[in-house]
Coordinates of C-alpha atoms in Angstrom, one line a residue:
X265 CA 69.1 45.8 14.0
X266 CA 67.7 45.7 17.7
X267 CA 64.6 47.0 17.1
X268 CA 64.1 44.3 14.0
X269 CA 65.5 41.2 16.8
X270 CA 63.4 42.6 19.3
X271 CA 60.2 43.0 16.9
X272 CA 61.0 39.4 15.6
X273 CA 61.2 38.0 19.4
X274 CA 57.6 39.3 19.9
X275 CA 56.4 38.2 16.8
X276 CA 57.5 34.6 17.6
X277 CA 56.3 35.0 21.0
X278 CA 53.1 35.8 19.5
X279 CA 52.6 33.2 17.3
X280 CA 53.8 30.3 19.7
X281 CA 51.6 31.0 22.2
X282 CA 48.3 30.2 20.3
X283 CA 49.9 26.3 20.3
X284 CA 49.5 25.7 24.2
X285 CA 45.8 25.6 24.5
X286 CA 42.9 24.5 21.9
X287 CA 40.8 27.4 21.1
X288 CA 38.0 27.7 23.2
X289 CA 35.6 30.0 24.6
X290 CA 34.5 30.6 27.9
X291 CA 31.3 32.1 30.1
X292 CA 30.4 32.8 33.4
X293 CA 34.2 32.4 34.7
X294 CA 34.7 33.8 38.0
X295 CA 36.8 36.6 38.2
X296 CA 39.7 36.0 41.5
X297 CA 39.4 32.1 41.1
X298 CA 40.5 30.3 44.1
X299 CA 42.2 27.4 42.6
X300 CA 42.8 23.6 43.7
X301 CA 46.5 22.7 44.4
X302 CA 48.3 20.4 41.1
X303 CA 47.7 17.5 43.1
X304 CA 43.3 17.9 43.4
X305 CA 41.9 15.1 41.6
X306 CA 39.4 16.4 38.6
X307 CA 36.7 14.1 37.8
X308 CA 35.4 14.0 34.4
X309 CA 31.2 12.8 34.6
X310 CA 29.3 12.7 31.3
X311 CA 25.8 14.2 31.3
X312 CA 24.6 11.3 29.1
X313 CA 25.7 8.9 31.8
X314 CA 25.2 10.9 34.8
X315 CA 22.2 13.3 33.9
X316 CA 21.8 14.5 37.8
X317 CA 24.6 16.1 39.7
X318 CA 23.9 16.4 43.3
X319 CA 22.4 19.3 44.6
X320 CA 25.2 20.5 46.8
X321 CA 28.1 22.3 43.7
X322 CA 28.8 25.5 43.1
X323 CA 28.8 26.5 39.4
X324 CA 31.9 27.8 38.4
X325 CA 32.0 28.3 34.4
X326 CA 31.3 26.7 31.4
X327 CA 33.9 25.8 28.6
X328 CA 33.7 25.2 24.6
X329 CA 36.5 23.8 23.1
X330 CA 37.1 24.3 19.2
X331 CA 38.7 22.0 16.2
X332 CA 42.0 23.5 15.0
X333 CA 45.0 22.2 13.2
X334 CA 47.2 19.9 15.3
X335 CA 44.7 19.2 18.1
X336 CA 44.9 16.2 20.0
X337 CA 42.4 14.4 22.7
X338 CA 44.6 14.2 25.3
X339 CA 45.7 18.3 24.8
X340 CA 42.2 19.1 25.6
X341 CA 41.6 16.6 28.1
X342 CA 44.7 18.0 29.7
X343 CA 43.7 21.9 28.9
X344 CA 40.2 21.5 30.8
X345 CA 41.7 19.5 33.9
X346 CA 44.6 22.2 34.0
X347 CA 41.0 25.0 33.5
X348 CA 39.3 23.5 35.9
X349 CA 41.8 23.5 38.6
X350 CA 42.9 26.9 38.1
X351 CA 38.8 28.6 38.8
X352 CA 38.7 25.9 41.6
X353 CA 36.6 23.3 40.3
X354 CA 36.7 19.4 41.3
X355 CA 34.3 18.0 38.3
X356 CA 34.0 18.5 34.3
X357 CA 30.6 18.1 33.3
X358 CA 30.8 17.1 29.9
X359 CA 27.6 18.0 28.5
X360 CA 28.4 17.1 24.6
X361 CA 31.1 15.4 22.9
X362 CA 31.7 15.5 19.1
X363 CA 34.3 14.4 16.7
X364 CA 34.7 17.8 14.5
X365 CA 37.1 18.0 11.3
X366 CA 40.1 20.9 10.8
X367 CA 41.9 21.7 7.2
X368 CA 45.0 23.0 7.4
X369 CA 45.8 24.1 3.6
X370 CA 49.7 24.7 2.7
X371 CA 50.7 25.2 -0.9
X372 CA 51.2 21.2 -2.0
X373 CA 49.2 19.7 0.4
X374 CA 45.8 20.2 2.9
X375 CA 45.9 17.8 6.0
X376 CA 42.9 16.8 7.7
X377 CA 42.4 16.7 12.0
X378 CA 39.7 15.0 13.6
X379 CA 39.3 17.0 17.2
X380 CA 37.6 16.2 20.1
X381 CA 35.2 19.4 20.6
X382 CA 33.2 19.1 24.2
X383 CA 31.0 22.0 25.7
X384 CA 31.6 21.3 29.7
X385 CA 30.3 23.2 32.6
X386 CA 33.3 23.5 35.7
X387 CA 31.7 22.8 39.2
X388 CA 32.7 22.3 42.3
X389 CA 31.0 19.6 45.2
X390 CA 31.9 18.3 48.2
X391 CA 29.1 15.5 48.3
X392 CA 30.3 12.0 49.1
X393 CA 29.4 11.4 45.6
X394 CA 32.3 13.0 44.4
X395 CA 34.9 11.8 47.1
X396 CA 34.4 8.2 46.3
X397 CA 34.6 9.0 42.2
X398 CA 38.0 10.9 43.1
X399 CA 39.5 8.3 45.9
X400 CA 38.3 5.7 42.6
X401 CA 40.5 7.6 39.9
X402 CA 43.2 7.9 42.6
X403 CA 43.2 4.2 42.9
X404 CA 43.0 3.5 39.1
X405 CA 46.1 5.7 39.0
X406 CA 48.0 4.4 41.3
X407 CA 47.4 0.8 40.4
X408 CA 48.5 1.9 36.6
X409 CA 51.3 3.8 38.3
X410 CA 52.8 -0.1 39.4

């Protein structure tokens, strides 16, 4: 009977664990990150927008995110903020954004999910740039915050 609770336990363990991040897939990653305290601002730039970056980042990855079943924007918003500060990166460079569509199939019924899917490079800059888009998101959040 232990040896069937404990194989159950990892089982569960198992299959909970693919709910706290959308799928993704990942290159160029560095492999002993050094990453930004919980409190580093992140800023989000979109390549349509901003096609440029200035010269002076370090490239430190680059993320695709996948549609799945129960995906939400603000979960992968959150997952590549939480990504980027873990390899040490200050800016998501969002270089596409698309709406893609999941099926999740059960015996009486199939629900549909519409997930945000964005292929972003993580970089890291310490141009001034940068510093006023982060000290402009700190204000936004602080004034929200009110």
């Amino acid at each position: 009977m232990k040896y069937f609770g404990l194989v159950l336990l990892t089982f569960a363990a198992l299959l909970l664990s693919a709910c706290f991040a959308p799928p993704h897939r990942t290159v160029g990653m560095p492999e002993n990150p050094t990453p930004l305290d919980s409190l580093s601002q992140v800023v989000f730039v979109n390549a349509v927008v901003v096609p440029l970056l200035p010269p002076e980042f370090k490239y430190l990855g680059t993320i695709q995110t996948e549609a799945d079943a129960g995906c939400s924007d603000g979960g992968t918003v959150g997952f590549l903020r939480e990504e980027a500060r873990r390899v040490g990166a200050n800016i998501v460079y969002v270089k596409n954004a698309q709406t893609k569509t999941a099926f999740l199939y059960t015996q009486y019924t199939t629900s549909v999910f519409h997930c945000l899917t964005l292929h972003v490079d993580l970089l890291y800059a310490e141009a001034p740039l940068i510093t006023r888009w982060q000290e402009q998101i700190k204000a936004a959040e602080e004034k929200k915050g009110r």
